[in-house]
């Protein structure tokens, strides 16, 4: 059976529990219907739940493929996430309940968070940061990450968060692409008991970042000293966060930002070696983040919402910081690994903090399943009332396990499909409304229109095809930083006669009920443990190694990670394929990009299968990596290459 057949035969149905629906934010399909009748009016209604300093003139200006939302309107994201709640009496409510990996804890109320944000906004102003300037954030998952993001938003600076697991070179490239003037980092962070030397990485990166004038270093104080010895402060450039904070005023009015002013850039992998700087703006992004958080997670005043993502990813931006805070929610933030010090860390956190809504990734759920039920069983998870999944397709067995073992059979599951580019959730059940099917992200949220199309833009009502979004939406990316042509090419050129259709790069299937089942990328982008990695990025890293002549990278199905990275490498003359070299090359990629890009398999090959025009046939390499019968090899310049590779692969595996 193919994957599609497996999904097609999934017949379990989970209607929303009646008691859940009775109290839900959304209880029926009125919003879906209203939005279908007039999506722009629907979005204007959603936008009016935010605090605007000046109302907008026009809700949508759509000149495909460029959209502008709420033009003429002015607002400030930090004012919406903070000041508004102080005015509403939430000052003493916990905004962020944080736990570090070593077990250190901090809780920031809305009052405290607002004060820290205003103070740090003044620190940034003091360092010369002005509206529109770019600020890099390279931090562990500590409250200062959210403080730094919100402080940028307060003064209209554009943040570019770089995941702490990325390498110095990745940080360097991102800072240079956006010409950042300030970088905020920390002496270190914790991951699986190890210290991640963020400041040292920053120093390496900044050796080649001429635009960066200042570095602010957070002292990540905790149970153990984080190698202060290793942190060297560059006179005039580097400043300790706590020292600047002590001197700064905590009075800072929120800047009046145009709805279309850029809020942040976030880099993500595409089909070339160079990551794309996805640009999100102020008004539309916040409308998407705030409304989806409220509806999809059915937020209530007393919820404790834990989104397990790092702020280095879009999920952390939208559902750890902006969405929940815009709704005045209490968020749990956890710095470290799920199996540190034990494999029950997540469940210990849920129980101790009384988490009511948990949002995590299928790769984590599959790992938990493998580790065994005894870990969650040891903890009281009865406060949980809603579970979410994001990042990749969730296989029905993992969905069922999540439902039964974590959710006790009572919590609805929202399988949410979206992307860095969409800014917020697009396809998802509404937990009080939608009957769910394990493995399906179900349907577009109100205000969205999705379709399954063939290569000629013909709609496929039932069956498999390419996923498309057929209407603009407020939190959509506006462009790729510095490269609008790539924006048009990547997202709006799949169907040349229809420049209004957004192509996310995913294939999907639609069933008789109209439900969407997203199957995964149809381009050269891998999804490894929920992280997006371009095959070209890994290939570019490999060919920078002096021993490598050529490299081809493909994804291979992996039980826990979803996909694993599999590299085929041909060596330059004079280099011998040894296992030491294999290890060296794998580490080389980790050093160049980050540990998440380290190839799982690496195979030396005298040659790579190519078409007569010289294009590497990745499809055949995938067949080899996954141990399948070889597909059509007739277009190959030299069919013997692939047969030899297949044997060699089988030998190595065996
Ligand atoms: C890609 C986007 C946006 C959250 C984190 C990832 C895949 C994401 C699902 C889902 C099937 C999913 C898609 C998408 N994806 N969520 N619920 N079901 N696939 O963001 O790094 O921008 O990756 O992740 O392939 O295109 P991202």
XYZ file of N, CA and C in Angstrom, residues 466-646:
543
model
N -1.553 19.088 -6.011
C -0.720 20.108 -5.380
C -1.607 21.027 -4.544
N -1.138 21.315 -3.349
C -1.896 22.217 -2.483
C -1.700 23.651 -2.970
N -2.779 24.420 -2.976
C -2.692 25.839 -3.351
C -3.574 26.646 -2.417
N -3.157 27.881 -2.147
C -4.026 28.818 -1.429
C -4.482 29.832 -2.471
N -5.776 29.974 -2.569
C -6.309 30.695 -3.724
C -6.749 32.128 -3.409
N -6.587 32.545 -2.160
C -6.890 33.920 -1.777
C -5.772 34.440 -0.886
N -5.489 35.738 -0.935
C -4.489 36.283 0.000
C -5.034 36.258 1.430
N -4.129 36.311 2.413
C -4.554 36.310 3.817
C -3.646 37.273 4.580
N -4.115 37.807 5.703
C -3.370 38.901 6.356
C -1.941 38.547 6.766
N -1.715 37.327 7.299
C -0.373 37.024 7.823
C 0.529 36.379 6.775
N 0.186 36.520 5.506
C 1.068 35.946 4.473
C 2.376 36.730 4.397
N 3.434 36.052 3.985
C 4.682 36.764 3.760
C 4.443 37.838 2.707
N 5.197 38.927 2.788
C 5.041 39.990 1.801
C 6.076 39.881 0.694
N 7.232 39.359 1.033
C 8.302 39.222 0.044
C 9.420 38.407 0.679
N 10.476 38.172 -0.082
C 11.717 37.637 0.482
C 12.660 38.822 0.610
N 13.255 38.954 1.770
C 14.102 40.121 2.041
C 15.148 40.279 0.935
N 15.103 41.441 0.275
C 16.102 41.748 -0.748
C 15.964 40.980 -2.044
N 14.905 40.205 -2.203
C 14.811 39.388 -3.422
C 13.349 39.126 -3.798
N 12.685 40.194 -4.237
C 11.274 40.036 -4.562
C 11.061 39.113 -5.760
N 12.036 39.081 -6.666
C 11.891 38.194 -7.830
C 11.803 36.739 -7.377
N 12.580 36.391 -6.356
C 12.536 35.020 -5.844
C 11.194 34.738 -5.177
N 10.650 35.760 -4.549
C 9.306 35.627 -3.943
C 8.287 35.253 -5.022
N 8.293 36.022 -6.090
C 7.328 35.780 -7.167
C 7.560 34.404 -7.774
N 8.816 34.105 -8.031
C 9.180 32.836 -8.664
C 8.811 31.636 -7.783
N 9.136 31.701 -6.503
C 8.950 30.551 -5.627
C 7.484 30.290 -5.309
N 6.740 31.336 -5.064
C 5.398 31.128 -4.507
C 4.243 31.387 -5.465
N 4.506 32.158 -6.533
C 3.376 32.556 -7.385
C 3.615 32.272 -8.862
N 4.470 31.320 -9.167
C 4.739 31.032 -10.575
C 4.456 29.587 -10.946
N 3.846 28.844 -10.044
C 3.616 27.429 -10.328
C 2.618 27.277 -11.480
N 1.626 28.141 -11.493
C 0.599 28.103 -12.536
C 0.674 29.429 -13.292
N 1.434 29.451 -14.390
C 1.786 30.719 -15.045
C 0.589 31.592 -15.424
N -0.546 30.978 -15.703
C -1.699 31.813 -16.062
C -2.428 32.352 -14.843
N -2.008 31.895 -13.674
C -2.711 32.303 -12.457
C -1.739 32.876 -11.416
N -1.289 34.113 -11.644
C -0.328 34.722 -10.706
C -0.937 35.016 -9.333
N -2.200 34.681 -9.148
C -2.836 34.914 -7.850
C -2.810 33.673 -6.964
N -2.319 32.547 -7.485
C -2.356 31.311 -6.697
C -1.042 31.094 -5.963
N -1.146 30.911 -4.659
C 0.038 30.676 -3.829
C 0.342 29.182 -3.791
N 1.593 28.848 -4.091
C 2.022 27.449 -4.049
C 2.941 27.226 -2.853
N 2.490 26.456 -1.869
C 3.304 26.269 -0.662
C 4.429 25.250 -0.823
N 4.402 24.465 -1.907
C 5.442 23.452 -2.089
C 5.054 22.090 -1.564
N 3.802 21.937 -1.138
C 3.348 20.664 -0.583
C 2.390 19.938 -1.527
N 2.482 18.620 -1.473
C 1.493 17.784 -2.136
C 0.454 17.378 -1.104
N -0.760 17.110 -1.546
C -1.818 16.740 -0.604
C -2.843 15.872 -1.305
N -3.751 15.382 -0.494
C -4.837 14.562 -0.992
C -6.115 15.116 -0.379
N -7.198 14.948 -1.134
C -8.483 15.408 -0.616
C -9.451 14.247 -0.641
N -10.194 14.044 0.445
C -11.120 12.907 0.477
C -12.545 13.347 0.126
N -13.449 12.398 0.191
C -14.838 12.643 -0.246
C -15.514 13.716 0.605
N -15.051 13.891 1.852
C -15.646 14.921 2.701
C -14.986 16.280 2.484
N -14.049 16.333 1.522
C -13.344 17.593 1.287
C -12.186 17.823 2.243
N -11.867 16.854 3.105
C -10.763 17.009 4.049
C -9.420 16.974 3.317
N -8.498 17.788 3.797
C -7.141 17.801 3.232
C -6.228 16.889 4.061
N -5.397 16.152 3.358
C -4.367 15.309 3.982
C -3.043 15.744 3.357
N -2.283 16.550 4.077
C -1.035 17.056 3.514
C -0.003 15.939 3.556
N 0.614 15.670 2.416
C 1.538 14.533 2.342
C 2.992 14.945 2.523
N 3.326 16.186 2.184
C 4.713 16.635 2.356
C 5.197 17.384 1.133
N 6.455 17.776 1.196
C 7.038 18.635 0.166
C 7.143 17.902 -1.169
N 6.917 18.665 -2.215
C 7.137 18.101 -3.547
C 8.362 18.744 -4.202
N 9.070 19.597 -3.431
C 10.288 20.214 -3.963
C 11.501 19.607 -3.256
N 12.670 20.197 -3.458
C 13.879 19.628 -2.866
C 14.117 20.156 -1.461
N 13.067 20.146 -0.677
C 13.171 20.585 0.707
C 12.828 19.394 1.590
N 13.671 19.140 2.588
C 13.425 18.018 3.490
C 12.782 18.524 4.769
N 12.114 17.619 5.449
C 11.547 17.939 6.750
C 12.114 16.918 7.735
N 13.164 17.346 8.436
C 13.865 16.446 9.342
C 13.514 16.852 10.765
N 12.814 15.986 11.459
C 12.353 16.276 12.819
C 11.641 17.629 12.870
N 10.804 17.864 11.868
C 10.030 19.102 11.856
C 10.810 20.324 11.413
N 12.087 20.149 11.069
C 12.891 21.279 10.617
C 13.102 21.211 9.122
N 13.012 22.378 8.517
C 13.118 22.453 7.077
C 14.575 22.592 6.671
N 15.021 21.717 5.785
C 16.401 21.781 5.304
C 16.393 21.549 3.802
N 17.028 22.429 3.070
C 17.108 22.277 1.620
C 18.213 21.298 1.265
N 17.928 20.380 0.343
C 18.974 19.439 -0.067
C 20.177 20.202 -0.627
N 19.892 21.321 -1.309
C 20.980 22.108 -1.904
C 21.888 22.738 -0.857
N 21.298 23.086 0.285
C 22.109 23.669 1.350
C 23.146 22.663 1.831
N 22.691 21.418 2.023
C 23.600 20.376 2.507
C 24.628 20.062 1.421
N 24.169 20.031 0.178
C 25.109 19.774 -0.921
C 26.165 20.877 -1.010
N 25.724 22.131 -0.891
C 26.690 23.234 -0.969
C 27.706 23.128 0.151
N 27.246 22.734 1.336
C 28.179 22.592 2.454
C 29.188 21.488 2.139
N 28.697 20.362 1.650
C 29.601 19.232 1.380
C 30.672 19.584 0.352
N 30.279 20.259 -0.718
C 31.278 20.520 -1.771
C 32.299 21.570 -1.355
N 32.054 22.225 -0.211
C 33.086 23.141 0.285
C 34.243 22.377 0.923
N 34.017 21.099 1.210
C 35.093 20.298 1.813
C 36.110 19.937 0.725
N 37.395 20.086 1.031
C 38.418 19.874 -0.001
C 38.413 18.476 -0.621
N 37.875 17.482 0.084
C 37.912 16.121 -0.463
C 36.754 15.840 -1.419
N 35.757 16.734 -1.418
C 34.521 16.412 -2.142
C 34.495 17.024 -3.536
N 34.192 16.179 -4.517
C 34.038 16.677 -5.887
C 32.582 17.042 -6.138
N 31.687 16.150 -5.742
C 30.282 16.371 -6.027
C 29.438 15.700 -4.953
N 28.261 16.261 -4.702
C 27.400 15.670 -3.680
C 25.944 15.778 -4.103
N 25.175 14.768 -3.749
C 23.724 14.804 -3.962
C 23.065 14.353 -2.674
N 22.034 15.088 -2.261
C 21.399 14.807 -0.976
C 19.914 14.539 -1.187
N 19.435 13.500 -0.547
C 18.004 13.177 -0.623
C 17.492 12.847 0.781
N 16.179 12.798 0.899
C 15.569 12.420 2.163
C 15.167 10.961 2.124
N 15.171 10.364 3.299
C 14.793 8.962 3.394
C 13.852 8.829 4.596
N 12.818 8.023 4.460
C 11.837 7.916 5.543
C 12.526 7.473 6.830
N 12.164 8.104 7.945
C 12.768 7.775 9.233
C 11.663 7.677 10.285
N 11.725 6.626 11.070
C 10.683 6.297 12.032
C 10.349 7.437 13.002
N 11.362 8.114 13.507
C 11.108 9.163 14.490
C 11.174 10.553 13.861
N 12.206 10.768 13.018
C 12.421 12.111 12.483
C 11.551 12.449 11.282
N 10.784 11.506 10.800
C 10.004 11.753 9.590
C 10.866 11.525 8.369
N 11.887 12.373 8.221
C 12.872 12.151 7.168
C 14.274 12.214 7.756
N 15.167 11.431 7.179
C 16.574 11.490 7.532
C 17.331 11.976 6.290
N 18.510 12.555 6.530
C 19.299 13.104 5.427
C 20.274 12.053 4.920
N 20.265 11.851 3.636
C 21.110 10.835 3.040
C 21.946 11.481 1.935
N 23.255 11.432 2.073
C 24.139 12.120 1.124
C 24.933 11.123 0.287
N 25.035 11.392 -0.992
C 25.880 10.617 -1.905
C 27.014 11.528 -2.335
N 28.238 11.044 -2.157
C 29.388 11.926 -2.346
C 30.404 11.289 -3.286
N 30.870 12.052 -4.259
C 32.018 11.589 -5.043
C 33.233 12.414 -4.614
N 34.358 11.715 -4.501
C 35.562 12.356 -3.972
C 36.466 12.860 -5.090
N 37.240 13.867 -4.753
C 38.262 14.357 -5.688
C 39.381 13.329 -5.777
N 40.094 13.367 -6.884
C 41.232 12.458 -7.063
C 42.203 12.625 -5.904
N 42.738 11.504 -5.464
C 43.718 11.563 -4.388
C 43.092 11.388 -3.012
N 41.756 11.320 -2.940
C 41.113 11.090 -1.636
C 40.483 9.705 -1.609
N 40.670 9.025 -0.477
C 40.175 7.649 -0.371
C 38.940 7.608 0.525
N 37.920 6.876 0.111
C 36.731 6.768 0.951
C 36.998 5.901 2.179
N 37.043 6.530 3.341
C 37.249 5.773 4.583
C 36.134 6.157 5.543
N 35.965 5.357 6.601
C 34.898 5.709 7.530
C 35.287 6.958 8.318
N 36.573 7.199 8.475
C 36.999 8.428 9.153
C 36.592 9.646 8.321
N 36.757 9.525 7.011
C 36.379 10.649 6.149
C 34.859 10.848 6.166
N 34.152 9.714 6.221
C 32.684 9.821 6.289
C 32.255 10.614 7.536
N 32.831 10.257 8.687
C 32.501 10.975 9.927
C 32.886 12.445 9.825
N 34.040 12.650 9.217
C 34.546 14.001 9.068
C 33.575 14.842 8.219
N 33.080 14.259 7.146
C 32.170 14.996 6.264
C 30.836 15.279 6.952
N 30.372 14.307 7.713
C 29.103 14.525 8.419
C 29.248 15.663 9.434
N 30.359 15.650 10.166
C 30.598 16.730 11.129
C 30.810 18.059 10.426
N 31.430 17.982 9.259
C 31.696 19.204 8.498
C 30.378 19.929 8.188
N 29.374 19.164 7.788
C 28.062 19.758 7.494
C 27.457 20.365 8.760
N 27.591 19.638 9.881
C 27.056 20.146 11.147
C 27.739 21.462 11.514
N 29.031 21.553 11.257
C 29.755 22.787 11.570
C 29.325 23.919 10.651
N 29.109 23.578 9.393
C 28.758 24.610 8.409
C 27.350 25.147 8.633
N 26.399 24.248 8.878
C 24.994 24.681 8.945
C 24.456 24.635 10.374
N 24.707 23.537 11.054
C 24.145 23.312 12.384
C 23.900 21.821 12.511
N 23.820 21.355 13.755
C 23.720 19.907 13.986
C 22.495 19.305 13.310
N 21.433 20.100 13.140
C 20.215 19.545 12.562
C 20.398 19.128 11.110
N 21.476 19.589 10.468
C 21.699 19.254 9.058
C 22.714 18.124 8.871
N 23.212 17.546 9.973
C 24.199 16.474 9.869
C 23.581 15.274 9.142
N 24.192 14.835 8.017
C 23.613 13.707 7.294
C 23.604 12.433 8.147
N 22.502 11.699 8.074
C 22.407 10.430 8.799
C 23.218 9.364 8.071
N 23.039 9.318 6.762
C 23.795 8.365 5.940
C 24.682 9.155 5.002
N 25.867 8.607 4.741
C 26.726 9.240 3.753
C 27.417 8.131 2.984
N 27.196 8.129 1.700
C 27.697 7.044 0.872
C 28.670 7.593 -0.151
N 29.859 6.956 -0.236
C 30.806 7.370 -1.265
C 30.460 6.652 -2.559
N 30.615 7.358 -3.632
C 30.232 6.780 -4.906
C 31.208 7.272 -5.971
N 31.573 6.389 -6.889
C 32.517 6.791 -7.935
C 31.845 7.785 -8.877
N 30.529 7.724 -8.948
C 29.792 8.535 -9.907
C 28.378 8.750 -9.379
N 27.670 9.726 -9.905
C 26.271 9.928 -9.509
C 25.380 9.732 -10.738
N 24.181 9.201 -10.528
C 23.305 8.982 -11.680
C 22.800 10.312 -12.234
N 23.079 10.533 -13.523
C 22.682 11.809 -14.123
C 21.964 11.581 -15.439
N 21.130 12.537 -15.763
C 20.494 12.492 -17.083
C 21.552 12.878 -18.118
N 21.199 12.708 -19.368
C 22.167 13.066 -20.407
C 22.462 14.558 -20.406
N 21.532 15.352 -19.849
C 21.812 16.794 -19.771
C 22.571 17.154 -18.490
N 22.934 16.126 -17.695
C 23.787 16.376 -16.531
C 23.041 16.628 -15.236
N 21.732 16.465 -15.222
C 20.960 16.709 -14.002
C 21.000 15.454 -13.118
N 21.305 15.638 -11.844
C 21.339 14.490 -10.934
C 19.917 13.969 -10.732
N 19.762 12.650 -10.866
C 18.431 12.054 -10.721
C 18.183 11.721 -9.252
N 17.669 12.676 -8.522
C 17.435 12.474 -7.094
C 16.413 11.373 -6.828
N 15.466 11.255 -7.735
C 14.424 10.235 -7.566
C 15.054 8.851 -7.428
N 16.072 8.590 -8.262
C 16.720 7.279 -8.192
C 17.519 7.140 -6.895
N 18.109 8.239 -6.483
C 18.868 8.178 -5.230
C 17.921 7.915 -4.050
N 16.739 8.472 -4.118
C 15.743 8.200 -3.070
C 15.354 6.723 -3.077
N 15.177 6.181 -4.294
C 14.860 4.750 -4.390
C 15.955 3.929 -3.723
N 17.197 4.307 -3.983
C 18.325 3.574 -3.399
C 18.317 3.716 -1.878
N 18.180 4.952 -1.422
C 18.249 5.207 0.016
C 17.135 4.484 0.769
N 15.994 4.363 0.147
C 14.870 3.716 0.830
C 14.748 2.250 0.456
N 15.743 1.735 -0.293
C 15.793 0.316 -0.588
C 14.678 -0.170 -1.500
N 14.184 0.734 -2.351
C 13.114 0.340 -3.288
C 13.692 -0.180 -4.586
N 12.825 -0.863 -5.335
C 13.205 -1.246 -6.695
C 13.464 0.038 -7.475
N 14.460 0.034 -8.317
C 14.792 1.257 -9.046
C 13.697 1.602 -10.044
N 13.358 2.888 -10.093
C 12.388 3.355 -11.084
C 13.033 3.381 -12.468
N 12.393 4.095 -13.338
C 12.832 4.179 -14.734
C 14.251 4.759 -14.838
N 15.163 3.984 -15.422
C 16.543 4.472 -15.536
C 16.912 4.773 -16.988
N 15.932 4.754 -17.866
C 16.269 4.865 -19.291
C 16.800 6.235 -19.685
N 16.502 7.266 -18.866
C 16.998 8.588 -19.253
C 18.414 8.843 -18.739
N 18.992 7.875 -18.060
C 20.326 8.074 -17.497
C 21.410 8.020 -18.567
N 22.435 8.845 -18.349
C 23.574 8.809 -19.269
C 24.275 7.456 -19.155
N 24.390 6.956 -17.927
C 25.086 5.694 -17.720
C 24.347 4.854 -16.673
N 23.410 4.011 -17.106
C 22.577 3.259 -16.155
C 23.382 2.363 -15.215
N 24.590 1.989 -15.562
C 25.342 1.083 -14.694
C 25.714 1.770 -13.370
N 25.801 3.096 -13.392
C 26.188 3.836 -12.186
C 25.216 3.555 -11.051
N 23.948 3.593 -11.387
C 22.947 3.488 -10.355
C 22.837 2.056 -9.820
N 23.015 1.104 -10.692
C 22.981 -0.297 -10.255
C 24.121 -0.554 -9.272
N 25.293 -0.036 -9.609
C 26.449 -0.222 -8.732
C 26.207 0.440 -7.378
N 25.637 1.635 -7.420
C 25.351 2.355 -6.176
C 24.386 1.585 -5.284
N 23.397 1.019 -5.900
C 22.381 0.286 -5.143
C 23.014 -0.893 -4.399
